[in-house]
Coordinates of C-alpha atoms in Angstrom, one line a residue:
Chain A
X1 CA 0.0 0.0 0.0
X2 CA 2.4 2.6 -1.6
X3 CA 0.1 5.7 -0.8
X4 CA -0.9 5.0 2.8
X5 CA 3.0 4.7 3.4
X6 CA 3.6 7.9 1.8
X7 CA 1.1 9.0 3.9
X8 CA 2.2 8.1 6.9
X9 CA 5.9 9.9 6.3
X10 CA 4.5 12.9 4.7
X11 CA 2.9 13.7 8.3
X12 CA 5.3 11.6 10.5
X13 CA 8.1 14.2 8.4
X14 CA 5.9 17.0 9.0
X15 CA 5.6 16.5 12.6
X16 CA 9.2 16.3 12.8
X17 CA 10.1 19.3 10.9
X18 CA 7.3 21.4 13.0
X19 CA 9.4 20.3 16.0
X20 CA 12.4 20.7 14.6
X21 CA 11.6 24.5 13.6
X22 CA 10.3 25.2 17.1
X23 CA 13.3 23.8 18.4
X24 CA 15.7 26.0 16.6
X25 CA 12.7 28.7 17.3
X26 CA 13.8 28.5 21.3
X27 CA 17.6 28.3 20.6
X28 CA 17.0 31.9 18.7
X29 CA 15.1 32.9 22.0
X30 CA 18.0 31.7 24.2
X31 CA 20.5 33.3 22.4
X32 CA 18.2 36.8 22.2
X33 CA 17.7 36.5 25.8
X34 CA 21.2 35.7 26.6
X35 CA 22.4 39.0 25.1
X36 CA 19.4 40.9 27.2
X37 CA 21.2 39.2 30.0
X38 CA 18.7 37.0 31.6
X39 CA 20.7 34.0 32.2
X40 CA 18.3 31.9 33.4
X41 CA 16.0 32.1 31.0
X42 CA 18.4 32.0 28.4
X43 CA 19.5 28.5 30.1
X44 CA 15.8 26.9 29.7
X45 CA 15.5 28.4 26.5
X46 CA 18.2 26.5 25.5
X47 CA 17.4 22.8 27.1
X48 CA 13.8 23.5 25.3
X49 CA 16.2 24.1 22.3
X50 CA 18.0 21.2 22.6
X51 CA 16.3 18.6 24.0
X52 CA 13.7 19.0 20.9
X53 CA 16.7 19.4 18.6
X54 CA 17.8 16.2 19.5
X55 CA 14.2 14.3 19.8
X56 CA 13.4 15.5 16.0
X57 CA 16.8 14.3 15.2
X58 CA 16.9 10.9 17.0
X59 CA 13.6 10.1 15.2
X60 CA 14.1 11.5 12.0
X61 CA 17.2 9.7 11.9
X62 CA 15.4 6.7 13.0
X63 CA 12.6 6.7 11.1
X64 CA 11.7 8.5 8.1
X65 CA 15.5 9.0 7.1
X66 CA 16.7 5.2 7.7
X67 CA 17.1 3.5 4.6
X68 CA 18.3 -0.3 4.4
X69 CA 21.8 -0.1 3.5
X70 CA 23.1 -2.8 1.1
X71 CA 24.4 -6.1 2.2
X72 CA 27.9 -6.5 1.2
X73 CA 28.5 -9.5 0.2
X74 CA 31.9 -10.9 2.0
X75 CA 34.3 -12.3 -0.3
X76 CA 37.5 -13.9 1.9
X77 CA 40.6 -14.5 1.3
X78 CA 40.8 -18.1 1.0
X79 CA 44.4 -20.2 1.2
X80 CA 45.3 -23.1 0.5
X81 CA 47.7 -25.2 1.6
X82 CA 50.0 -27.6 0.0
X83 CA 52.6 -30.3 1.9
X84 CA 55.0 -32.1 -0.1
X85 CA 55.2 -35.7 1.8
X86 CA 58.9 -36.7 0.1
X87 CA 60.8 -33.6 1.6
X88 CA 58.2 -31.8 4.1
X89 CA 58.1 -28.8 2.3
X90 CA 55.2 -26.6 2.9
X91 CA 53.2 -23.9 0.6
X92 CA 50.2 -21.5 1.0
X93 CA 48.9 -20.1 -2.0
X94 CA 45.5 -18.5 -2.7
X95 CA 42.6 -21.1 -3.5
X96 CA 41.9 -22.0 -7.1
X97 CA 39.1 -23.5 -8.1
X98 CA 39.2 -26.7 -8.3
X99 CA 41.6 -27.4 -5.4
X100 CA 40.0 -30.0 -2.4
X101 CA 42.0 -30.9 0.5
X102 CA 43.5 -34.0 0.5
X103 CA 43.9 -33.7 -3.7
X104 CA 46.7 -33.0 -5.8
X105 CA 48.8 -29.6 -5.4
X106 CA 51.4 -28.3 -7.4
X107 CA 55.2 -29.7 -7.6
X108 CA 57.1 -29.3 -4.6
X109 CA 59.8 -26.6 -6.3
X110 CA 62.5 -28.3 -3.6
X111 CA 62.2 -32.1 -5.1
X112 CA 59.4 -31.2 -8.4
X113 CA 57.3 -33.9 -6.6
X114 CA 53.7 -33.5 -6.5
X115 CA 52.3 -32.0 -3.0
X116 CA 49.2 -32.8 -1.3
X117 CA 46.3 -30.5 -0.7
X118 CA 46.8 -30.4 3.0
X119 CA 44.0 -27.4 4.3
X120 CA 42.1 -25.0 2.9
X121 CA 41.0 -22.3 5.0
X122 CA 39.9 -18.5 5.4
X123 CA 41.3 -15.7 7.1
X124 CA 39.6 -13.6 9.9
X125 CA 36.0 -14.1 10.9
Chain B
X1 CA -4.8 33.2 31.6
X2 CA -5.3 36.6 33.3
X3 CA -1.2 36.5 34.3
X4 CA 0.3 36.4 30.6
X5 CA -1.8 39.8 30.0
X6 CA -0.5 41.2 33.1
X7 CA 2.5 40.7 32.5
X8 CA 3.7 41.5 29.4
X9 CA 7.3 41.6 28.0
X10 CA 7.7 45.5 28.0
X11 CA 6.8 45.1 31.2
X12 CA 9.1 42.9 32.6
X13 CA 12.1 44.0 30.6
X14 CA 11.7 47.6 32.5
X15 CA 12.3 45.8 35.8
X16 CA 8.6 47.2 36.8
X17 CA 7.2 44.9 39.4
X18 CA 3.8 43.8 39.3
X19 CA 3.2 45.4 42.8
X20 CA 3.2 48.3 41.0
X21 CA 0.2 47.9 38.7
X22 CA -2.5 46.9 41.2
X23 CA -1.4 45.7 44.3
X24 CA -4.2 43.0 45.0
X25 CA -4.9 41.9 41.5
X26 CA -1.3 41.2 40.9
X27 CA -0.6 39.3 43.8
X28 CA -3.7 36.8 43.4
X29 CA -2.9 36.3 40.0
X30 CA 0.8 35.7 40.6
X31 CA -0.4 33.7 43.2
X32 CA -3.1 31.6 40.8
X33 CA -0.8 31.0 37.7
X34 CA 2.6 31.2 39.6
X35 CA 3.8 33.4 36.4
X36 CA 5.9 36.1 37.9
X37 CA 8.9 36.0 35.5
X38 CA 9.4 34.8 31.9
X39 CA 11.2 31.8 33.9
X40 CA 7.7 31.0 34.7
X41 CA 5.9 31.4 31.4
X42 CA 8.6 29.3 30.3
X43 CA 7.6 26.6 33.2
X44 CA 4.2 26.9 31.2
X45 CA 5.7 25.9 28.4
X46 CA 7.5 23.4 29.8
X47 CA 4.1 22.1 31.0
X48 CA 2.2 22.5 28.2
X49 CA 4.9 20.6 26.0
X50 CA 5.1 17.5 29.0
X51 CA 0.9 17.2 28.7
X52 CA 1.3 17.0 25.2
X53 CA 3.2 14.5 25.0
X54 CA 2.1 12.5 27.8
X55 CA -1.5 12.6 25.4
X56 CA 0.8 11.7 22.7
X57 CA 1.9 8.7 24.7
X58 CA -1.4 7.5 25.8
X59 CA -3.3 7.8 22.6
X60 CA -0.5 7.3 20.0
X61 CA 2.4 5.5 21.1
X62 CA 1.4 2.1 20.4
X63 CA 1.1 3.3 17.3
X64 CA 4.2 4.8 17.1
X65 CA 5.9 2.3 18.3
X66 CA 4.2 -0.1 16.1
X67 CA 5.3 2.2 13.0
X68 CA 9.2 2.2 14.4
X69 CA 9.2 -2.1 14.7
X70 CA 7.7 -2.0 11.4
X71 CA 10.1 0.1 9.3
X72 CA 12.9 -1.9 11.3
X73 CA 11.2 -5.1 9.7
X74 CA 10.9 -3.6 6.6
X75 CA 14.5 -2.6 6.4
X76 CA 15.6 -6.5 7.6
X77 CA 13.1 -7.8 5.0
X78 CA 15.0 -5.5 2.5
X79 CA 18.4 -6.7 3.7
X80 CA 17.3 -10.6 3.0
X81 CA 15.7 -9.5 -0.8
X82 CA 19.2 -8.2 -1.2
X83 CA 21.0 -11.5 -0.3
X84 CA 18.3 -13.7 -1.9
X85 CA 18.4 -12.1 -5.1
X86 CA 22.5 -12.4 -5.2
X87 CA 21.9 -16.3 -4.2
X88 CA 19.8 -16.2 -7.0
X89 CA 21.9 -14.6 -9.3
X90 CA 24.9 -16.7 -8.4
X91 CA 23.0 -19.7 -8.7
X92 CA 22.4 -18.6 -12.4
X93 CA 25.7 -17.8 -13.4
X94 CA 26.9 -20.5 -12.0
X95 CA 24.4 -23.0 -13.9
X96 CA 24.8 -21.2 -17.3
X97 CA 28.6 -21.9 -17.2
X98 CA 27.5 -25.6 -17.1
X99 CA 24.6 -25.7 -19.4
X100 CA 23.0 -23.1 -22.3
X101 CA 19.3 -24.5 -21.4
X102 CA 16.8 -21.9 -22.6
X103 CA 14.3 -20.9 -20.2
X104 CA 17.1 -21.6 -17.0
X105 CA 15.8 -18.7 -14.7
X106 CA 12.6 -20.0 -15.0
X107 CA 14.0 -23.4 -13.9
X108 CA 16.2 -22.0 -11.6
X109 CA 13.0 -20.1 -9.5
X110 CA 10.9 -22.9 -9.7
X111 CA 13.6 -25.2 -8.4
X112 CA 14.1 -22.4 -5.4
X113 CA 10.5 -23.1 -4.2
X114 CA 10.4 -26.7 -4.1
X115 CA 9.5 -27.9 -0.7
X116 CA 9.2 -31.0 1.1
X117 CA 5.7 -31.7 3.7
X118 CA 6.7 -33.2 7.2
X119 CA 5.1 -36.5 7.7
X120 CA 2.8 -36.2 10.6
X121 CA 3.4 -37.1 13.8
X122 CA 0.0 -37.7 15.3
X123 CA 1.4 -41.3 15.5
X124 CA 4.9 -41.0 15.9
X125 CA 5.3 -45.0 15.8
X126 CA 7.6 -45.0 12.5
X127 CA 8.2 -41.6 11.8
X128 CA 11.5 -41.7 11.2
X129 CA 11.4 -44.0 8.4
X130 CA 8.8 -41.2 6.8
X131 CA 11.4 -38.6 6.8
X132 CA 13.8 -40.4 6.0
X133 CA 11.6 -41.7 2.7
X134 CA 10.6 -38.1 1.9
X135 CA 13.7 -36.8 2.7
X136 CA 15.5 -39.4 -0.2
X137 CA 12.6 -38.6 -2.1
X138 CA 13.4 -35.0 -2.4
X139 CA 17.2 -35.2 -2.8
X140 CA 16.5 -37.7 -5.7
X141 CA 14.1 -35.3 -7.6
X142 CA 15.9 -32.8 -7.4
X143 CA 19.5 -34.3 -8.2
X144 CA 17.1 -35.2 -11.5
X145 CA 16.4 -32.1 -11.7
X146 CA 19.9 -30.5 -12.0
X147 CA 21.0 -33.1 -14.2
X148 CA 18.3 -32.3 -16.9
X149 CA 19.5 -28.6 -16.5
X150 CA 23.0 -29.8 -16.8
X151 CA 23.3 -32.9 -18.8
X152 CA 26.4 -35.1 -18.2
X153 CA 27.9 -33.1 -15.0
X154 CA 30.1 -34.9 -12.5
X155 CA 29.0 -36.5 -9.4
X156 CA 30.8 -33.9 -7.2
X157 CA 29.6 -30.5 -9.4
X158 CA 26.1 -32.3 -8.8
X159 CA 26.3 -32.6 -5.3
X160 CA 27.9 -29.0 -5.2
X161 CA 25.1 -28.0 -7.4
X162 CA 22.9 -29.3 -5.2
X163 CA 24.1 -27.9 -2.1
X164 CA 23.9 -24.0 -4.0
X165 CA 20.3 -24.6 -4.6
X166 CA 19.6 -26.0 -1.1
X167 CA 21.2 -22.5 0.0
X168 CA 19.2 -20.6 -2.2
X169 CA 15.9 -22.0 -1.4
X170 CA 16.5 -21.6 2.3
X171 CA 17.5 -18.2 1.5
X172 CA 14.2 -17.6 -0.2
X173 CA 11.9 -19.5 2.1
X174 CA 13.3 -16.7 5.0
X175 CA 12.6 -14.1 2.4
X176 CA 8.8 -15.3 2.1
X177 CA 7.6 -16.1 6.0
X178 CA 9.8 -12.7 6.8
X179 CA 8.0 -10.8 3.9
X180 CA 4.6 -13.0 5.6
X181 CA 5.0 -11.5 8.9
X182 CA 5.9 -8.3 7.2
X183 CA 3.0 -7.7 5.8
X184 CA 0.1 -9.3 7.7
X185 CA 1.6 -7.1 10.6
X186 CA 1.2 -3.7 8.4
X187 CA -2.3 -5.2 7.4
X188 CA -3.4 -5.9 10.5
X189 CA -1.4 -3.3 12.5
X190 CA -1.1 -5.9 15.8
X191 CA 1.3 -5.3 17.6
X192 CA 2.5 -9.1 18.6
X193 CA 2.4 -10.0 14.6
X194 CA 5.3 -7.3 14.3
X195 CA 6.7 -7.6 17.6
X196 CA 7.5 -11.8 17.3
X197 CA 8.9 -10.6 13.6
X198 CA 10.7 -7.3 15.0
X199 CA 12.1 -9.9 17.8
X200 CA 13.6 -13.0 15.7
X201 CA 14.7 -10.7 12.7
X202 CA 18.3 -10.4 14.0
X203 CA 18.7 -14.5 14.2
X204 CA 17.0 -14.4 11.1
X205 CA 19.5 -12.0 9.4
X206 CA 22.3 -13.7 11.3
X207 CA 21.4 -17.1 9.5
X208 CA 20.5 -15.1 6.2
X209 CA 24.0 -14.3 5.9
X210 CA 25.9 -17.3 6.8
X211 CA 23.5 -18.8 4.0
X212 CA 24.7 -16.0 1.6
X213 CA 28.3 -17.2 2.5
X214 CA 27.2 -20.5 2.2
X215 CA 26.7 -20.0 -2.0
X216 CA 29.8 -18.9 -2.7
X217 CA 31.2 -21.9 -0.7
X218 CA 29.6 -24.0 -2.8
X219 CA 29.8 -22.2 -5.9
X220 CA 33.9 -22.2 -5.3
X221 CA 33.4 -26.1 -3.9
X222 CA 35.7 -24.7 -0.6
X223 CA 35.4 -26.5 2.4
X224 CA 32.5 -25.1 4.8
X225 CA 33.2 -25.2 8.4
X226 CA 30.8 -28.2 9.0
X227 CA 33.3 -30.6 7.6
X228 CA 35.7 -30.3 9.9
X229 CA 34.5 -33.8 11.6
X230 CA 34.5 -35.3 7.9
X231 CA 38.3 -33.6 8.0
X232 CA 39.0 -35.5 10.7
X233 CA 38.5 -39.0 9.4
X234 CA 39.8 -37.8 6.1
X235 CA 43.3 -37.6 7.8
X236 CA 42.7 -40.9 9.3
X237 CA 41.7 -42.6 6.5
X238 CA 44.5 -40.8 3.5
X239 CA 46.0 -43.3 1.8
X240 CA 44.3 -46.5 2.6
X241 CA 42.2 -48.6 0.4
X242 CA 38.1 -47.0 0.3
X243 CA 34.9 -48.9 -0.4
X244 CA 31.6 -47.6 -0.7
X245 CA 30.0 -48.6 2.4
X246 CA 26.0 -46.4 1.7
X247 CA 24.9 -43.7 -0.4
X248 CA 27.6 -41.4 -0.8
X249 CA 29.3 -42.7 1.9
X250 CA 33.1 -44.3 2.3
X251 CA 35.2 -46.3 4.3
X252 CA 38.6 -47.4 5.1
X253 CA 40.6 -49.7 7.7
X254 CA 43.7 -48.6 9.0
X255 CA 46.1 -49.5 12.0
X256 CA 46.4 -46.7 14.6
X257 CA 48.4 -47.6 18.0
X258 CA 47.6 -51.7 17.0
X259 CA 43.9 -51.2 16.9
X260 CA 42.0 -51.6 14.0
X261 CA 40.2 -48.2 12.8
X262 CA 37.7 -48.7 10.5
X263 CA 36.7 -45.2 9.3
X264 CA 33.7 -43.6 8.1
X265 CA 33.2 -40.2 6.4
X266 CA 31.0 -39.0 3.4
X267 CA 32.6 -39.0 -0.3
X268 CA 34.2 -35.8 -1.0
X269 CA 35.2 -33.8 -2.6
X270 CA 31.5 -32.6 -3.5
X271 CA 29.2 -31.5 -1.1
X272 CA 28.1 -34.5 0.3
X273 CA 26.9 -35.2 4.3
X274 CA 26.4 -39.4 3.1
X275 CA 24.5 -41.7 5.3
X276 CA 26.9 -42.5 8.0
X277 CA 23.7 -44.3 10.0
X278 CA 23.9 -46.6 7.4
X279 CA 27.1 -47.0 7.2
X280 CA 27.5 -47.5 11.2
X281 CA 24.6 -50.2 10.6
X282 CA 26.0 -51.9 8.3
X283 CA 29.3 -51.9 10.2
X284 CA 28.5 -53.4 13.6
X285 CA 26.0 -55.4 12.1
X286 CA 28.5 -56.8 10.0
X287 CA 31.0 -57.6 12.4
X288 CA 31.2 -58.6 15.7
X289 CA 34.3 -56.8 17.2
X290 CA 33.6 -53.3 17.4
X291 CA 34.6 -52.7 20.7
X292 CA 33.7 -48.5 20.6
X293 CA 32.3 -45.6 17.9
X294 CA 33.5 -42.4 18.0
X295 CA 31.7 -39.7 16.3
X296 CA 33.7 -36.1 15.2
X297 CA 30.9 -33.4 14.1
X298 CA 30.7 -29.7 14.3
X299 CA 29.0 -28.6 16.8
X300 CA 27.6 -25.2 17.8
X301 CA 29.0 -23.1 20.2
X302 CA 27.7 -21.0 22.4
X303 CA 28.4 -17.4 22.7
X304 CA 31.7 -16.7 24.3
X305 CA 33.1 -20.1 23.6
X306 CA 36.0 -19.7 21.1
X307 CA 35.8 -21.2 17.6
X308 CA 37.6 -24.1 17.1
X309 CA 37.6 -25.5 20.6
X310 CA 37.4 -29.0 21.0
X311 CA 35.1 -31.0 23.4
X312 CA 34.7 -34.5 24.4
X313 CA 31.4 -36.0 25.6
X314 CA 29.7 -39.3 25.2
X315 CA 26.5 -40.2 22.7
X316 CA 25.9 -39.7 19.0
X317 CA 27.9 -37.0 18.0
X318 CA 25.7 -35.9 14.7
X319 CA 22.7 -32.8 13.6
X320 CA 20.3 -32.5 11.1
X321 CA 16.7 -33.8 11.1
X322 CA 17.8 -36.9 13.3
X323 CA 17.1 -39.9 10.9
X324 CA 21.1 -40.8 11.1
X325 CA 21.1 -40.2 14.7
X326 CA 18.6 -42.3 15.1
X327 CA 19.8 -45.1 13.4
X328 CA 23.5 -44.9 15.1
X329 CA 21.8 -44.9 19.0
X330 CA 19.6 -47.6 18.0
X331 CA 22.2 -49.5 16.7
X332 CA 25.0 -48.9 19.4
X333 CA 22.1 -49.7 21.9
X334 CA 21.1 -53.0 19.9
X335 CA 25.2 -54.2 20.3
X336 CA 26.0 -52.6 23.1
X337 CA 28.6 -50.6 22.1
X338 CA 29.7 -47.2 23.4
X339 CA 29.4 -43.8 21.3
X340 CA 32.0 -41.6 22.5
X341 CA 31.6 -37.9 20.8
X342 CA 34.3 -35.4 19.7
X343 CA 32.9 -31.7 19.2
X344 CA 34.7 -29.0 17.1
X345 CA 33.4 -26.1 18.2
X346 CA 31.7 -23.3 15.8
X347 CA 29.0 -20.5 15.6
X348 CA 26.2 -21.0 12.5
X349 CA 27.8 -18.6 9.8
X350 CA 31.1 -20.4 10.5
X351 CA 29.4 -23.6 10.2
X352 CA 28.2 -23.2 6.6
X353 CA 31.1 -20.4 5.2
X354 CA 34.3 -21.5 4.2
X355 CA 36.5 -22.9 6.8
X356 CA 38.3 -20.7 9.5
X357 CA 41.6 -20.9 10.1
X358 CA 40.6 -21.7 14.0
X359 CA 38.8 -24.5 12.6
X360 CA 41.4 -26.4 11.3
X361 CA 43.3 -25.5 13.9
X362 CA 40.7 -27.4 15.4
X363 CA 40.3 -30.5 13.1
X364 CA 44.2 -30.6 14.1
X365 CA 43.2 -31.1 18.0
X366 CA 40.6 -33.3 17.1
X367 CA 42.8 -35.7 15.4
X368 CA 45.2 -35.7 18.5
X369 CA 41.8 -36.2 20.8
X370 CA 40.8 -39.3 19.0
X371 CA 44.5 -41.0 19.0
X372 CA 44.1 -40.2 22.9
X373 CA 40.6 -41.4 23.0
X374 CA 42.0 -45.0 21.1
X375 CA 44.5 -45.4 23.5
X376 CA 42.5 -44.5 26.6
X377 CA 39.3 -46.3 25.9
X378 CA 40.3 -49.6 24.2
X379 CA 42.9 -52.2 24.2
X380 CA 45.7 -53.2 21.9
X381 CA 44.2 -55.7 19.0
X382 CA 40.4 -54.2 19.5
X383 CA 38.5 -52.5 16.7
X384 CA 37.1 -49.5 16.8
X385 CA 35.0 -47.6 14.7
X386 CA 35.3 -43.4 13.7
X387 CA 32.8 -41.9 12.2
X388 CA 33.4 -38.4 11.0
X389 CA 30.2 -36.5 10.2
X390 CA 29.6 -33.3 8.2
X391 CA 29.2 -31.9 4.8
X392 CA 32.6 -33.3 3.1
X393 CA 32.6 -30.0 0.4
X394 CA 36.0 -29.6 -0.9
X395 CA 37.1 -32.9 1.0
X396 CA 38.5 -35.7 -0.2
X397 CA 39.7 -39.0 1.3

């Protein structure tokens, strides 16, 4: 139901920006009553100012202005590693298609033996 | 308000008092709206701002409340589209490297939506055999199914294949009761119907991505973190003579420490969990000397245990819908045998992404755990059996 959720925003966001222009209505007063000197009043002025400042915010932020961000898709770093069961050499490489553990690797570059597929695992979480 | 007329602003901000205007009157109405100074207008303010909201509160905040839980369902609903539509996409490409079928999306979305119907259990009395019958029934139609999308692809693409589509679907089924709840909550603007959806939507989105993760395992063929039992008995069983023992499923007999280790895992490298209950069945009831099983399997952690850690316990170290659990307590019950159970531990997302570095770490414990295990629990000459459960992708024997 596209127009009853346009709807909806248009006076949740009109809400919000009344309150908003109120709020920054009373910060005006606090600073005009600051310069006439009257501390005190100048001091609620501006917690009116601000606490509304920062409820409109808050909920704007929250509400009206949240969109869904877009998933990134994690692509790891994946390694694989190779043992070479002649001379005990071992390699990490990154993971090709087509590798499995426990399959054949590429030639041991010590003895030019073929190496065994020993792990293949990611990095980080 | 008499007060706010009294005392106006020109009036204040020449320091007059209100004594000054007429005595009585000003004091009663100081007295009766407590407005002396603009401090106390402002304390009217104040007021009037606190009463409207408290109305606010009373007659709209359910419904604001109800409108906040909402848009934060409909941002997670978004989130799982997102992630469904990759799987869906990936599951595509991936497809239409293999085969130049016309009509494959099609295919490919009505393969997402295939489902399978619980037997029920209003007489549980053989209900395991129903699953288990359904359960075979599905995995055969749609191994068909891929292979007349893909003619003449390998046994481990197809069970890779297989595994990508079981990802996808489960990634679209969360997308549908999510999108369920979604809606019949904005229909019907309760607010349990969005609260129960508001509620579960960050395990939902936790398990939506490991499931993203999941595809590109299987669309790479990299081993996923739930194979680090079937890792386990790989080591055992490398280079030693393998039979096909069930469906999918291998073994091998090797000597460890002068016992004989028969070892069970599921045939890698494609993604493949076998039937090791079968297997363990066919085993002891086979022979006569098993003198212990021990089961390796993922299992999952709970929060603040560290990946990778490795447990020891005692029973039938194995998940999924329970047919194969079934079958190995029934069987190690009918001989008498003992199930001893090694646990790597993992959360879900590492479960079903490609393997952590802590995991094999892991697998490496585990192996040393079950050489202790031989030596501890049985005697020199005896025969044990290891079963190593999980989904072998990307692991051979």
């Amino acid at each position: 139901m596209p127009t009853r959720r346009s709807l909806a925003m248009l006076v949740a966001t009109a809400i919000i920006t009344a309150l908003m222009v109120l709020s920054i209505g009373f910060l005006v007063q606090a600073y005009s009553a600051y310069l006439g000197g009257e501390r005190e009043a100048a001091l609620y002025y501006l917690m009116v100012g601000l606490m509304g400042l920062a409820l409109s915010g808050y909920t704007l932020a929250q509400t009206v202005l949240r969109r869904p961000k877009t998933p990134k898709s994690k692509e790891y770093k994946v390694h694989t590693v190779m043992h070479c069961l002649r001379c005990g050499f071992r390699d990490l490489r990154p993971f090709r298609r087509g590798d499995y553990v426990l399959g054949p690797g590429d030639n041991c570059p010590r003895c030019l033996t073929p190496m065994v597929i020993l792990a293949i695992y990611r990095e980080g979480e | 308000m008499p007060a706010t007329v009294l005392f106006s602003e020109d009036l204040y901000l020449e320091g007059l008092h209100m004594f000054s205007l007429e005595p009585g009157l000003g004091v009663t109405l100081q007295q009766v709206s407590g407005a002396g100074t603009q401090g106390d207008i402002l304390g009217l303010v104040f007021q009037a701002i606190f009463i409207a909201l408290f109305l606010f509160s009373i007659l709209y905040g359910q419904k604001f409340q109800i409108w906040v839980m909402l848009r934060n369902v409909e941002i997670g609903l978004h989130k799982i589209k997102r992630m469904r539509d990759e799987a869906r996409q990936t599951i595509i490409e991936t497809i239409k490297v293999l085969s130049n079928k016309p009509g494959l999306e099609a295919e490919v979305d009505r393969l997402l939506e295939y489902f399978w119907i619980e037997p029920t259990s209003l007489d549980p009395f053989g209900i395991v055999g129903k699953i288990e019958h359904i359960l075979d029934t599905r995995e055969e139609r749609l191994r068909w199914e891929i292979k007349s999308l893909v003619p003449g692809v390998d046994d481990a693409r197809l069970r890779n294949l297989e595994g990508l589509l079981e990802a996808g679907s489960s990634l679209d089924r969360i997308y549908r009761v999510i999108r369920h709840y979604y809606l019949l909550g904005k229909k019907t603007m309760s607010l349990f119907v969005i609260y129960q959806a508001d509620a579960i939507l960050p395990m939902v989105l936790q398990e939506a991505k490991a499931l993203s993760a999941a595809v590109k395992a299987f669309r790479d063929g990299q081993p996923i973190g739930d194979g680090a039992g079937s890792l386990v008995a790989a080591r055992f069983m490398y280079g030693a003579e393998k039979r096909v023992i069930a469906e999918d499923t291998v073994m091998a007999e090797v000597e460890v420490d002068n016992r004989r280790l028969i070892v069970v895992k599921a045939l890698g490298p494609g993604g493949n969990v076998g039937k090791p209950g079968e297997a363990v069945e066919k085993i002891l009831g086979s022979r006569g000397d098993v003198t212990a099983v021990i089961m390796v399997d993922a299992a999952l952690k709970l929060e603040g245990e560290k990946v990778g850690e490795v447990a020891e316990g005692v029973g039938a170290a194995i998940g999924g819908i329970g047919v194969e659990k079934f079958k190995i307590e029934e069987v190690a019950k009918r001989f008498r045998v003992p199930l001893y159970a090694v646990a790597i531990k993992e959360s879900l997302y590492d479960a079903i992404s490609p393997m952590r570095r802590e995991i094999y770490a892991g697998v490496e414990k585990a192996v040393e755990r079950v050489r202790r295990l031989i030596r501890e629990k049985t005697k020199i000459g005896d025969t044990i059996l290891l079963a190593g459960i999980g989904n072998t992708l990307g692991i051979g024997q």
